[in-house]
Coordinates of C-alpha atoms in Angstrom, one line a residue:
X6 CA 42.1 -0.2 13.1
X7 CA 41.2 -3.6 14.5
X8 CA 38.8 -4.9 12.0
X9 CA 37.4 -4.6 8.5
X10 CA 34.2 -5.1 6.6
X11 CA 33.0 -5.3 3.0
X12 CA 29.6 -4.7 1.3
X13 CA 28.8 -7.9 -0.6
X14 CA 26.6 -6.0 -3.0
X15 CA 27.0 -3.2 -5.6
X16 CA 24.0 -1.4 -4.0
X17 CA 25.8 -0.8 -0.7
X18 CA 27.7 2.4 0.2
X19 CA 29.9 3.3 3.2
X20 CA 30.4 6.9 4.2
X21 CA 31.7 9.0 7.1
X22 CA 30.1 12.2 8.3
X23 CA 32.3 15.3 8.6
X24 CA 31.1 18.4 10.4
X25 CA 33.8 21.0 10.6
X26 CA 31.3 23.8 11.5
X27 CA 32.7 25.8 8.6
X28 CA 32.0 25.8 4.9
X29 CA 34.7 24.8 2.5
X30 CA 35.9 22.8 -0.5
X31 CA 36.9 19.2 -0.6
X32 CA 40.3 18.5 -2.1
X33 CA 41.3 14.9 -1.3
X34 CA 39.6 11.8 -0.1
X35 CA 41.7 9.3 1.9
X36 CA 40.7 5.6 2.3
X37 CA 42.4 2.8 4.2
X38 CA 41.3 -0.6 2.8
X39 CA 42.1 -3.7 4.8
X40 CA 41.3 -7.4 5.4
X41 CA 42.1 -7.1 9.1
X42 CA 40.3 -9.9 11.0
X43 CA 39.0 -11.5 7.8
X44 CA 40.1 -14.2 5.4
X45 CA 40.8 -11.7 2.6
X46 CA 38.8 -9.5 0.2
X47 CA 39.1 -8.8 -3.5
X48 CA 40.9 -5.6 -4.4
X49 CA 38.0 -4.4 -6.5
X50 CA 37.6 -0.8 -7.6
X51 CA 35.2 1.6 -5.7
X52 CA 33.1 4.6 -6.8
X53 CA 33.8 7.7 -4.7
X54 CA 30.7 9.7 -3.6
X55 CA 30.1 12.9 -1.6
X56 CA 26.7 14.0 -0.1
X57 CA 25.5 17.1 1.7
X58 CA 24.1 16.8 5.2
X59 CA 20.4 17.0 5.3
X60 CA 18.2 18.8 7.8
X61 CA 17.7 15.5 9.7
X62 CA 21.5 14.9 9.7
X63 CA 21.4 12.1 7.2
X64 CA 23.0 12.1 3.7
X65 CA 20.9 14.4 1.4
X66 CA 21.9 16.0 -1.9
X67 CA 24.6 14.3 -4.0
X68 CA 27.5 16.7 -4.2
X69 CA 29.8 14.4 -6.3
X70 CA 29.8 11.0 -8.0
X71 CA 33.1 10.0 -9.6
X72 CA 33.1 9.7 -13.3
X73 CA 35.6 6.8 -13.1
X74 CA 36.2 4.1 -10.5
X75 CA 39.1 4.3 -8.1
X76 CA 41.4 1.3 -8.3
X77 CA 42.3 -0.3 -5.0
X78 CA 45.8 -1.6 -5.4
X79 CA 47.1 -2.0 -1.7
X80 CA 45.7 -2.8 1.7
X81 CA 46.6 -1.4 5.1
X82 CA 47.9 1.8 3.5
X83 CA 46.2 5.1 2.8
X84 CA 45.0 5.6 -0.7
X85 CA 44.5 9.3 -1.7
X86 CA 42.0 10.3 -4.4
X87 CA 42.5 13.8 -5.8
X88 CA 39.3 15.8 -5.9
X89 CA 40.8 19.3 -6.1
X90 CA 39.5 19.9 -9.6
X91 CA 35.9 18.8 -9.0
X92 CA 34.6 21.9 -7.3
X93 CA 33.0 20.0 -4.4
X94 CA 31.8 22.8 -2.1
X95 CA 30.1 22.0 1.2
X96 CA 28.2 24.3 3.7
X97 CA 28.7 24.7 7.4
X98 CA 26.6 21.6 8.0
X99 CA 29.4 19.5 6.6
X100 CA 29.4 16.6 4.2
X101 CA 29.5 12.8 3.9
X102 CA 32.5 11.2 2.1
X103 CA 32.4 7.6 1.1
X104 CA 32.2 5.1 -1.8
X105 CA 30.0 2.5 -3.4
X106 CA 31.2 -1.0 -3.9
X107 CA 31.4 -2.0 -7.6
X108 CA 31.9 -5.8 -7.0
X109 CA 30.5 -8.2 -4.4
X110 CA 33.8 -9.6 -3.1
X111 CA 35.5 -6.5 -1.8
X112 CA 37.5 -4.5 -1.0
X113 CA 37.4 -4.5 2.8
X114 CA 37.3 -1.2 4.7
X115 CA 39.4 -0.7 7.8
X116 CA 37.4 -0.2 11.0
X117 CA 38.5 1.5 14.2
X118 CA 36.6 -0.3 17.0
X119 CA 38.4 1.2 20.1
X120 CA 37.9 4.8 19.0
X121 CA 34.3 4.4 17.9
X122 CA 32.0 7.4 18.4
X123 CA 28.3 7.2 17.5
X124 CA 27.2 9.4 14.5
X125 CA 30.3 9.1 12.2
X126 CA 30.2 6.0 10.1
X127 CA 27.1 5.1 8.0
X128 CA 26.0 2.3 5.6
X129 CA 23.6 2.7 2.7
X130 CA 21.6 -0.6 2.8
X131 CA 18.3 -1.5 1.1
X132 CA 17.6 2.1 0.1
X133 CA 18.3 3.7 3.6
X134 CA 21.2 5.1 5.5
X135 CA 22.1 3.5 8.9
X136 CA 24.7 4.3 11.5
X137 CA 27.0 1.3 12.1
X138 CA 26.0 1.1 15.8
X139 CA 22.3 0.8 14.8
X140 CA 23.2 -2.2 12.6
X141 CA 25.1 -4.0 15.4
X142 CA 28.6 -3.6 14.1
X143 CA 29.8 -0.3 15.6
X144 CA 33.1 1.1 14.4
X145 CA 34.6 4.1 12.6
X146 CA 35.4 3.6 8.9
X147 CA 39.0 4.6 8.1
X148 CA 38.1 7.5 5.8
X149 CA 39.6 11.0 6.0
X150 CA 39.2 14.1 4.0
X151 CA 41.5 17.0 3.1
X152 CA 39.7 20.3 2.6
X153 CA 40.2 24.0 2.5
X154 CA 37.9 25.6 5.1
X155 CA 36.4 29.1 5.0
X156 CA 38.8 32.0 5.8
X157 CA 41.8 29.9 4.7
X158 CA 43.8 29.8 1.5
X159 CA 43.9 26.9 -0.9
X160 CA 47.4 26.0 0.4
X161 CA 46.3 26.1 4.0
X162 CA 44.4 22.9 3.9
X163 CA 43.2 20.8 6.9
X164 CA 42.8 17.1 7.2
X165 CA 39.5 16.0 8.7
X166 CA 39.6 12.7 10.5
X167 CA 37.0 10.7 12.4
X168 CA 38.9 10.1 15.6
X169 CA 41.2 12.2 17.7
X170 CA 43.6 9.5 18.8
X171 CA 45.7 9.8 15.7
X172 CA 49.1 11.6 15.7
X173 CA 49.9 13.7 12.6
X174 CA 53.2 15.5 11.7
X175 CA 51.5 18.8 11.1
X176 CA 49.2 19.0 14.1
X177 CA 48.4 22.7 13.7
X178 CA 46.6 22.1 10.5
X179 CA 44.4 19.2 11.7
X180 CA 40.7 19.5 12.5
X181 CA 39.4 16.4 14.3
X182 CA 35.7 15.6 14.2
X183 CA 34.4 14.2 17.4
X184 CA 30.7 13.6 17.7
X185 CA 30.0 16.4 15.2
X186 CA 31.9 19.0 17.1
X187 CA 35.4 20.3 16.3
X188 CA 35.8 22.4 19.5
X189 CA 37.0 21.7 23.0
X190 CA 39.1 18.7 22.1
X191 CA 41.7 17.4 24.6
X192 CA 45.5 18.0 24.2
X193 CA 47.8 15.3 22.9
X194 CA 51.4 14.6 23.7
X195 CA 53.9 14.0 20.8
X196 CA 57.1 12.1 21.7
X197 CA 57.4 13.9 25.1
X198 CA 57.2 17.3 23.5
X199 CA 54.8 20.0 24.6
X200 CA 51.1 19.4 24.4
X201 CA 49.5 20.6 21.2
X202 CA 45.7 21.3 21.2
X203 CA 43.4 21.3 18.2
X204 CA 42.4 24.7 17.0
X205 CA 38.8 25.9 17.2
X206 CA 37.2 26.6 13.8
X207 CA 36.1 30.1 12.9
X208 CA 32.4 30.9 13.0
X209 CA 31.0 31.1 9.5
X210 CA 29.1 34.1 8.3
X211 CA 28.0 32.9 4.9
X212 CA 24.8 31.1 4.0
X213 CA 23.1 28.9 1.6
X214 CA 21.1 30.8 -1.0
X215 CA 19.0 28.0 -2.5
X216 CA 18.9 25.2 -5.1
X217 CA 19.2 25.5 -8.9
X218 CA 17.3 23.1 -11.2
X219 CA 18.7 22.4 -14.6
X220 CA 17.0 20.6 -17.5
X221 CA 19.3 18.2 -19.1
X222 CA 19.4 18.8 -22.9
X223 CA 21.5 17.4 -25.7
X224 CA 23.3 20.7 -26.3
X225 CA 23.7 22.2 -22.8
X226 CA 21.8 22.1 -19.5
X227 CA 19.3 24.9 -19.0
X228 CA 18.4 26.6 -15.7
X229 CA 14.7 26.2 -15.3
X230 CA 14.0 26.9 -11.6
X231 CA 15.5 28.1 -8.4
X232 CA 14.3 27.7 -4.8
X233 CA 14.9 29.2 -1.4
X234 CA 17.2 27.3 1.0
X235 CA 14.4 25.8 3.0
X236 CA 12.4 24.8 -0.1
X237 CA 13.4 21.4 -1.6
X238 CA 10.4 21.2 -4.0
X239 CA 10.3 22.9 -7.4
X240 CA 7.3 22.9 -9.8
X241 CA 8.3 23.1 -13.5
X242 CA 5.9 23.7 -16.4
X243 CA 6.6 21.6 -19.5
X244 CA 5.1 21.9 -23.0
X245 CA 3.7 18.3 -23.3
X246 CA 2.7 15.3 -21.2
X247 CA 3.9 11.8 -21.7
X248 CA 7.4 12.9 -22.7
X249 CA 10.5 12.2 -20.5
X250 CA 12.2 15.2 -19.0
X251 CA 15.5 15.0 -17.1
X252 CA 16.9 17.3 -14.5
X253 CA 19.9 17.9 -12.3
X254 CA 20.2 20.0 -9.1
X255 CA 23.0 22.0 -7.6
X256 CA 23.1 24.1 -4.3
X257 CA 24.3 27.7 -4.2
X258 CA 26.1 29.4 -1.3
X259 CA 27.0 33.0 -0.6
X260 CA 30.4 33.0 1.2
X261 CA 32.6 35.8 2.5
X262 CA 35.8 34.2 1.0
X263 CA 34.5 32.9 -2.4
X264 CA 31.4 35.0 -3.1
X265 CA 28.5 33.1 -4.8
X266 CA 29.5 29.5 -5.4
X267 CA 27.6 26.4 -6.5
X268 CA 28.1 22.8 -5.8
X269 CA 28.6 20.1 -8.4
X270 CA 25.3 19.0 -10.0
X271 CA 23.5 16.0 -8.7
X272 CA 22.8 12.8 -10.5
X273 CA 20.3 13.1 -13.4
X274 CA 16.7 12.4 -12.4
X275 CA 14.0 11.9 -15.1
X276 CA 10.2 12.0 -15.0
X277 CA 7.3 11.7 -17.4
X278 CA 4.5 14.2 -16.6
X279 CA 0.9 13.0 -17.0
X280 CA -2.7 14.1 -16.5
X281 CA -4.4 12.5 -13.5
X282 CA -7.4 10.5 -14.6
X283 CA -6.2 10.2 -18.2
X284 CA -5.9 6.6 -19.4
X285 CA -5.8 7.1 -23.2
X286 CA -2.9 9.6 -23.1
X287 CA -4.7 12.5 -24.8
X288 CA -4.1 14.8 -21.8
X289 CA -7.9 15.1 -21.4
X290 CA -10.1 13.3 -18.8
X291 CA -13.4 12.2 -20.4
X292 CA -16.1 9.6 -20.1
X293 CA -14.0 7.1 -22.0
X294 CA -11.4 7.4 -19.3
X295 CA -14.0 6.9 -16.7
X296 CA -15.4 3.8 -18.3
X297 CA -11.9 2.4 -18.7
X298 CA -11.2 2.9 -15.0
X299 CA -14.4 1.2 -14.1
X300 CA -13.3 -1.8 -16.2
X301 CA -10.0 -1.8 -14.3
X302 CA -11.8 -1.9 -11.0
X303 CA -14.0 -4.8 -12.2
X304 CA -10.9 -6.4 -13.6
X305 CA -12.5 -6.6 -17.1
X306 CA -9.3 -5.0 -18.4
X307 CA -5.8 -5.0 -17.0
X308 CA -4.1 -1.5 -17.1
X309 CA -0.6 -1.0 -18.2
X310 CA 1.8 0.7 -15.8
X311 CA 1.2 4.1 -17.4
X312 CA -2.6 3.6 -17.4
X313 CA -2.5 2.5 -13.8
X314 CA -0.6 5.7 -12.9
X315 CA -3.3 7.8 -14.6
X316 CA -6.2 5.8 -13.1
X317 CA -4.9 5.9 -9.5
X318 CA -6.1 9.5 -8.9
X319 CA -5.6 9.5 -5.1
X320 CA -2.2 7.8 -5.5
X321 CA -2.8 5.1 -3.0
X322 CA -1.5 2.3 -5.3
X323 CA -5.0 0.9 -5.7
X324 CA -7.7 1.4 -8.4
X325 CA -11.1 1.4 -6.8
X326 CA -14.5 3.2 -6.6
X327 CA -12.8 6.2 -4.9
X328 CA -10.8 6.8 -8.1
X329 CA -13.9 6.5 -10.2
X330 CA -15.7 9.1 -8.1
X331 CA -12.7 11.5 -8.2
X332 CA -12.5 11.2 -12.0
X333 CA -16.2 12.2 -12.2
X334 CA -15.2 15.3 -10.2
X335 CA -12.4 16.0 -12.7
X336 CA -14.8 15.7 -15.6
X337 CA -17.5 18.0 -14.1
X338 CA -15.1 20.4 -12.5
X339 CA -16.1 19.6 -9.0
X340 CA -13.9 20.6 -6.1
X341 CA -15.2 17.7 -4.0
X342 CA -11.9 15.8 -4.4
X343 CA -10.1 18.5 -2.4
X344 CA -12.6 18.9 0.4
X345 CA -12.4 16.9 3.7
X346 CA -15.2 14.7 4.8
X347 CA -17.1 15.6 7.9
X348 CA -19.1 12.4 8.1
X349 CA -18.7 10.8 11.5
X350 CA -21.3 8.0 11.4
X351 CA -20.6 4.5 10.2
X352 CA -22.6 2.9 7.4
X353 CA -24.0 -0.6 7.9
X354 CA -24.6 -3.0 5.0
X355 CA -26.7 -6.2 5.2
X356 CA -28.0 -8.8 2.8
X357 CA -31.3 -10.7 2.7
X358 CA -32.8 -13.4 0.7
X359 CA -35.1 -12.3 -2.1
X360 CA -37.2 -15.4 -2.3
X361 CA -34.4 -17.5 -3.8
X362 CA -34.5 -15.5 -7.0
X363 CA -32.6 -12.4 -5.9
X364 CA -30.2 -11.0 -3.3
X365 CA -31.1 -7.8 -1.7
X366 CA -28.5 -5.4 -0.3
X367 CA -29.7 -3.0 2.4
X368 CA -27.8 0.2 3.5
X369 CA -28.3 2.1 6.7
X370 CA -26.5 5.5 6.7
X371 CA -27.5 9.0 7.6
X372 CA -25.2 10.7 5.0
X373 CA -24.9 10.8 1.3
X374 CA -23.4 8.2 -1.1
X375 CA -21.8 8.8 -4.4
X376 CA -20.3 5.5 -5.2
X377 CA -20.2 1.9 -3.9
X378 CA -18.1 -1.2 -4.6
X379 CA -18.2 -4.6 -3.0
X380 CA -17.4 -8.3 -3.7
X381 CA -19.8 -11.2 -3.4
X382 CA -18.5 -14.7 -2.6
X383 CA -20.3 -18.0 -3.2
X384 CA -19.9 -21.4 -4.8
X385 CA -20.5 -20.6 -8.4
X386 CA -21.5 -24.2 -9.1
X387 CA -24.5 -23.6 -6.9
X388 CA -25.5 -20.0 -7.8
X389 CA -25.1 -17.6 -10.6
X390 CA -25.4 -13.8 -10.2
X391 CA -27.2 -11.6 -12.7
X392 CA -26.8 -7.9 -13.5
X393 CA -27.1 -5.8 -10.4
X394 CA -29.6 -2.9 -10.3
X395 CA -30.5 -0.1 -8.0
X396 CA -33.9 -0.4 -6.2
X397 CA -34.6 3.2 -7.1
X398 CA -33.9 3.9 -10.7
X399 CA -31.8 7.0 -11.3
X400 CA -30.7 8.8 -14.5
X401 CA -27.0 8.8 -15.1
X402 CA -26.1 6.0 -12.7
X403 CA -23.8 3.3 -13.9
X404 CA -23.9 -0.1 -12.1
X405 CA -21.9 -3.0 -13.4
X406 CA -20.6 -6.3 -12.1
X407 CA -18.0 -8.8 -13.2
X408 CA -16.8 -12.2 -12.0
X409 CA -13.1 -12.1 -11.1
X410 CA -10.5 -14.8 -11.6
X411 CA -10.8 -16.0 -8.0
X412 CA -14.5 -16.6 -8.4
X413 CA -15.7 -13.5 -6.5
X414 CA -18.2 -11.2 -8.2
X415 CA -17.4 -7.5 -8.0
X416 CA -20.2 -4.9 -8.1
X417 CA -19.6 -1.2 -8.8
X418 CA -22.1 1.7 -8.9
X419 CA -21.5 5.4 -9.4
X420 CA -23.4 8.5 -10.5
X421 CA -21.8 9.6 -13.8
X422 CA -23.3 13.1 -13.5
X423 CA -21.6 13.8 -10.2
X424 CA -24.7 13.4 -8.2
X425 CA -25.7 11.0 -5.4
X426 CA -27.0 7.4 -5.2
X427 CA -30.5 7.0 -3.8
X428 CA -31.3 4.4 -1.2
X429 CA -34.2 3.8 1.2
X430 CA -35.3 1.4 3.9
X431 CA -36.8 -0.8 1.1
X432 CA -33.3 -1.7 -0.1
X433 CA -30.4 -0.3 -2.0
X434 CA -29.3 -2.8 -4.7
X435 CA -31.0 -6.0 -6.0
X436 CA -28.9 -8.7 -7.6
X437 CA -30.8 -11.5 -9.5
X438 CA -29.7 -15.0 -8.7
X439 CA -30.1 -18.4 -10.4
X440 CA -29.7 -21.3 -8.1
X441 CA -28.5 -24.7 -9.3
X442 CA -29.4 -26.7 -6.1
X443 CA -31.7 -29.4 -5.0
X444 CA -35.1 -28.9 -3.4
X445 CA -34.6 -27.1 0.0
X446 CA -30.8 -26.8 -0.3
X447 CA -29.2 -23.5 0.9
X448 CA -26.3 -21.5 -0.6
X449 CA -24.2 -19.2 1.5
X450 CA -23.3 -15.9 -0.1
X451 CA -20.8 -13.5 1.6
X452 CA -20.0 -9.8 1.1
X453 CA -16.5 -8.5 1.4
X454 CA -14.3 -5.4 0.7
X455 CA -17.2 -3.0 0.9
X456 CA -16.3 0.6 -0.1
X457 CA -18.7 3.5 0.1
X458 CA -17.7 7.0 -1.1
X459 CA -19.3 10.1 0.3
X460 CA -20.2 13.5 -1.3
X461 CA -16.6 14.7 -0.8
X462 CA -15.0 11.8 -2.5
X463 CA -13.8 10.3 0.8
X464 CA -14.2 6.7 2.0
X465 CA -17.0 6.1 4.5
X466 CA -16.4 3.7 7.4
X467 CA -18.6 0.6 6.9
X468 CA -19.6 -2.5 8.8
X469 CA -21.3 -5.6 7.5
X470 CA -24.2 -6.7 9.7
X471 CA -23.7 -10.1 11.4
X472 CA -21.1 -12.2 9.8
X473 CA -21.5 -10.5 6.4
X474 CA -23.3 -13.4 4.8
X475 CA -26.8 -14.7 3.9
X476 CA -28.2 -18.1 3.2
X477 CA -30.0 -18.2 -0.1
X478 CA -32.8 -20.7 -0.4
X479 CA -35.3 -21.2 -3.3
X480 CA -38.9 -20.2 -2.3
X481 CA -41.7 -22.2 -4.0
X482 CA -44.1 -20.3 -6.3
X483 CA -47.2 -22.1 -5.0
X484 CA -48.6 -24.5 -2.3
X485 CA -48.0 -28.2 -2.8
X486 CA -48.5 -31.4 -0.9
X487 CA -46.5 -34.5 -2.0
X488 CA -46.9 -38.2 -1.6
X489 CA -45.3 -39.6 1.5
X490 CA -42.2 -41.7 1.3
X491 CA -41.9 -44.6 1.8
X492 CA -45.4 -45.8 1.1
X493 CA -46.4 -48.3 2.3
X494 CA -44.3 -47.7 5.5
X495 CA -43.5 -49.2 8.9
X496 CA -43.5 -47.4 11.2
X497 CA -41.9 -44.1 9.9
X498 CA -42.6 -42.1 6.8
X499 CA -41.8 -38.5 5.5
X500 CA -44.2 -36.0 4.2
X501 CA -43.0 -33.0 2.1
X502 CA -44.9 -29.8 1.3
X503 CA -44.3 -26.3 -0.2
X504 CA -45.3 -23.0 1.3
X505 CA -44.9 -19.9 -1.0
X506 CA -45.5 -17.3 1.8
X507 CA -45.4 -17.1 5.5
X508 CA -48.7 -18.6 6.6
X509 CA -50.7 -20.4 9.3
X510 CA -50.7 -24.1 8.3
X511 CA -52.2 -27.4 9.6
X512 CA -50.9 -30.8 8.6
X513 CA -53.2 -33.5 10.1
X514 CA -53.4 -37.3 9.8
X515 CA -56.9 -38.9 9.8
X516 CA -58.3 -42.5 9.8
X517 CA -60.8 -43.5 7.1
X518 CA -63.6 -42.6 9.5
X519 CA -62.5 -39.0 9.5
X520 CA -61.2 -39.0 13.0
X521 CA -58.0 -37.1 13.8
X522 CA -55.1 -39.4 14.5
X523 CA -52.1 -37.1 14.7
X524 CA -51.7 -33.3 14.3
X525 CA -48.2 -32.9 12.8
X526 CA -48.2 -29.1 12.1
X527 CA -50.4 -26.5 13.7
X528 CA -49.3 -22.8 13.5
X529 CA -47.4 -20.2 11.5
X530 CA -44.4 -21.4 9.4
X531 CA -42.0 -19.6 7.0
X532 CA -42.1 -19.8 3.2
X533 CA -40.0 -22.6 1.8
X534 CA -39.7 -26.3 1.1
X535 CA -40.7 -28.3 4.2
X536 CA -40.6 -31.9 5.3
X537 CA -41.9 -33.6 8.4
X538 CA -41.7 -37.2 9.7
X539 CA -44.6 -39.2 11.1
X540 CA -43.5 -42.0 13.4
X541 CA -46.8 -43.9 13.3
X542 CA -48.0 -42.7 16.8
X543 CA -51.3 -41.0 17.6
X544 CA -51.7 -37.8 19.6
X545 CA -51.5 -39.8 22.8
X546 CA -48.2 -41.3 21.8
X547 CA -49.6 -44.8 21.1
X548 CA -48.8 -46.8 18.0
X549 CA -51.6 -46.9 15.4
X550 CA -52.8 -50.1 13.7
X551 CA -52.2 -51.3 10.2
X552 CA -54.4 -49.6 7.7
X553 CA -55.1 -46.7 5.3
X554 CA -54.7 -43.2 6.6
X555 CA -55.4 -39.7 5.1
X556 CA -53.2 -36.7 5.6
X557 CA -54.3 -33.2 4.9
X558 CA -52.5 -29.8 4.4
X559 CA -54.6 -26.7 5.1
X560 CA -54.0 -23.0 5.0
X561 CA -56.3 -20.0 4.5
X562 CA -55.8 -20.2 0.8
X563 CA -55.0 -23.9 0.2
X564 CA -56.3 -27.4 1.0
X565 CA -55.0 -30.8 -0.2
X566 CA -55.3 -34.4 1.0
X567 CA -53.5 -37.7 0.1
X568 CA -53.6 -41.3 1.3
X569 CA -50.9 -43.5 2.8
X570 CA -50.7 -47.1 4.0
X571 CA -49.2 -48.4 7.2
X572 CA -48.2 -52.1 7.0
X573 CA -46.9 -54.0 10.0

């Protein structure tokens, strides 16, 4: 070995993959700890661990976790750990042997850099296993295993090593593991004597029979389920929800030499069963659960961790309108939540100004809608949103809104009877607004995070038309013409007037003889608050003289005149 390495964390494990192509039982673990190439590590204890080889070649089921830590007392010498009484049985896929660090300062593990072969030495880091070469510090960990292989006696053990360039006294009982293959290895010369080759392992004829699942109880563990070799999932019925149940798993093998054998049980894993959609823990999904989930979506209530798990029906780590629709399906026994959506079209949502007193949401979609959720953004010092309502009243439809902590207003609508939401070209949802702005000021309202749910409980692709916003502006209730300002003036003044509906309007300035001096407006204009400036020029672009002038606002349903004075 030319180097060494340590973990620096108690969550890190080091392991070596052994693939002798034969089933067997592990008797001894051998570790060579070292500070080679480093400034020195602490001789802290380690926790020996053994794993089976998964279908993807990575560590899988735990075959062994030591009950006690192994003390590391020396460096640069082999330390043997007796495992002969632990019943650690592995199949023909091999096993991983290694350890977990119990302290952050050491010990260091010896590393063979010159003899490195990819696929042997692995590190468990941040919840995943990585080969050392993939992490940028390739090298074989100095870990070996003594095992009894199939078709051998307990006394006829073989030492499994990770490199072939190591000379042993008893060469005929050594199986070297090179790149996952123990056959076809080269010969090695020992002190000038004859070449000795490594033996080829026998072909195994036994097989794995499956997995055993045991429930961990105070008295004794109870076998509750078995699975086939290729099935790594077991479904277990329990008497009650919201109670913790704990389990352990072992693997079973049918061998020619040992008959039916089982591996050591895995670490204990615990789970708390629950009913999806149930937030009050009565194992029943009802309207009260539905209303609670709606409050979670609107952030009126904050769910606990257990309530969140029950409310997140589709298990996407979010609570939204889709979960609300799926809970409706659970309550009414619909199978919609298990059906795929065949909708291919994209829905389009747009907003328009409802005369400054409301916000209108329009929906263009050629399919069916069961639920909707969206957020409105605006400066709440300028506008306040009222309770949203559907343009077409429907029995059994719940539509609620709530202002979130960040100032956005969330709107949610769903048919509690499991039916659809009606919408038409006249509009989908109306939201009353109260504007706190000056005359003619505008307020920008945006729409974000739009979610539409179809008849199958699936999300519908949706786009917001334009930039997803609309400018709200108060619309006057009646016509009005105001006194110009300033008055008297020289030579510029402003005239303000109100138009309640789109209309053809004339705004004309006359002299006291009734002659037209300047036509300021002549045509169709939009409803709203308007202002226009007269610069004291006539229709020919010539300055007018000092005097009193009359200005008149005329529409098909309104006429008003006022006087103003030009002083030079």
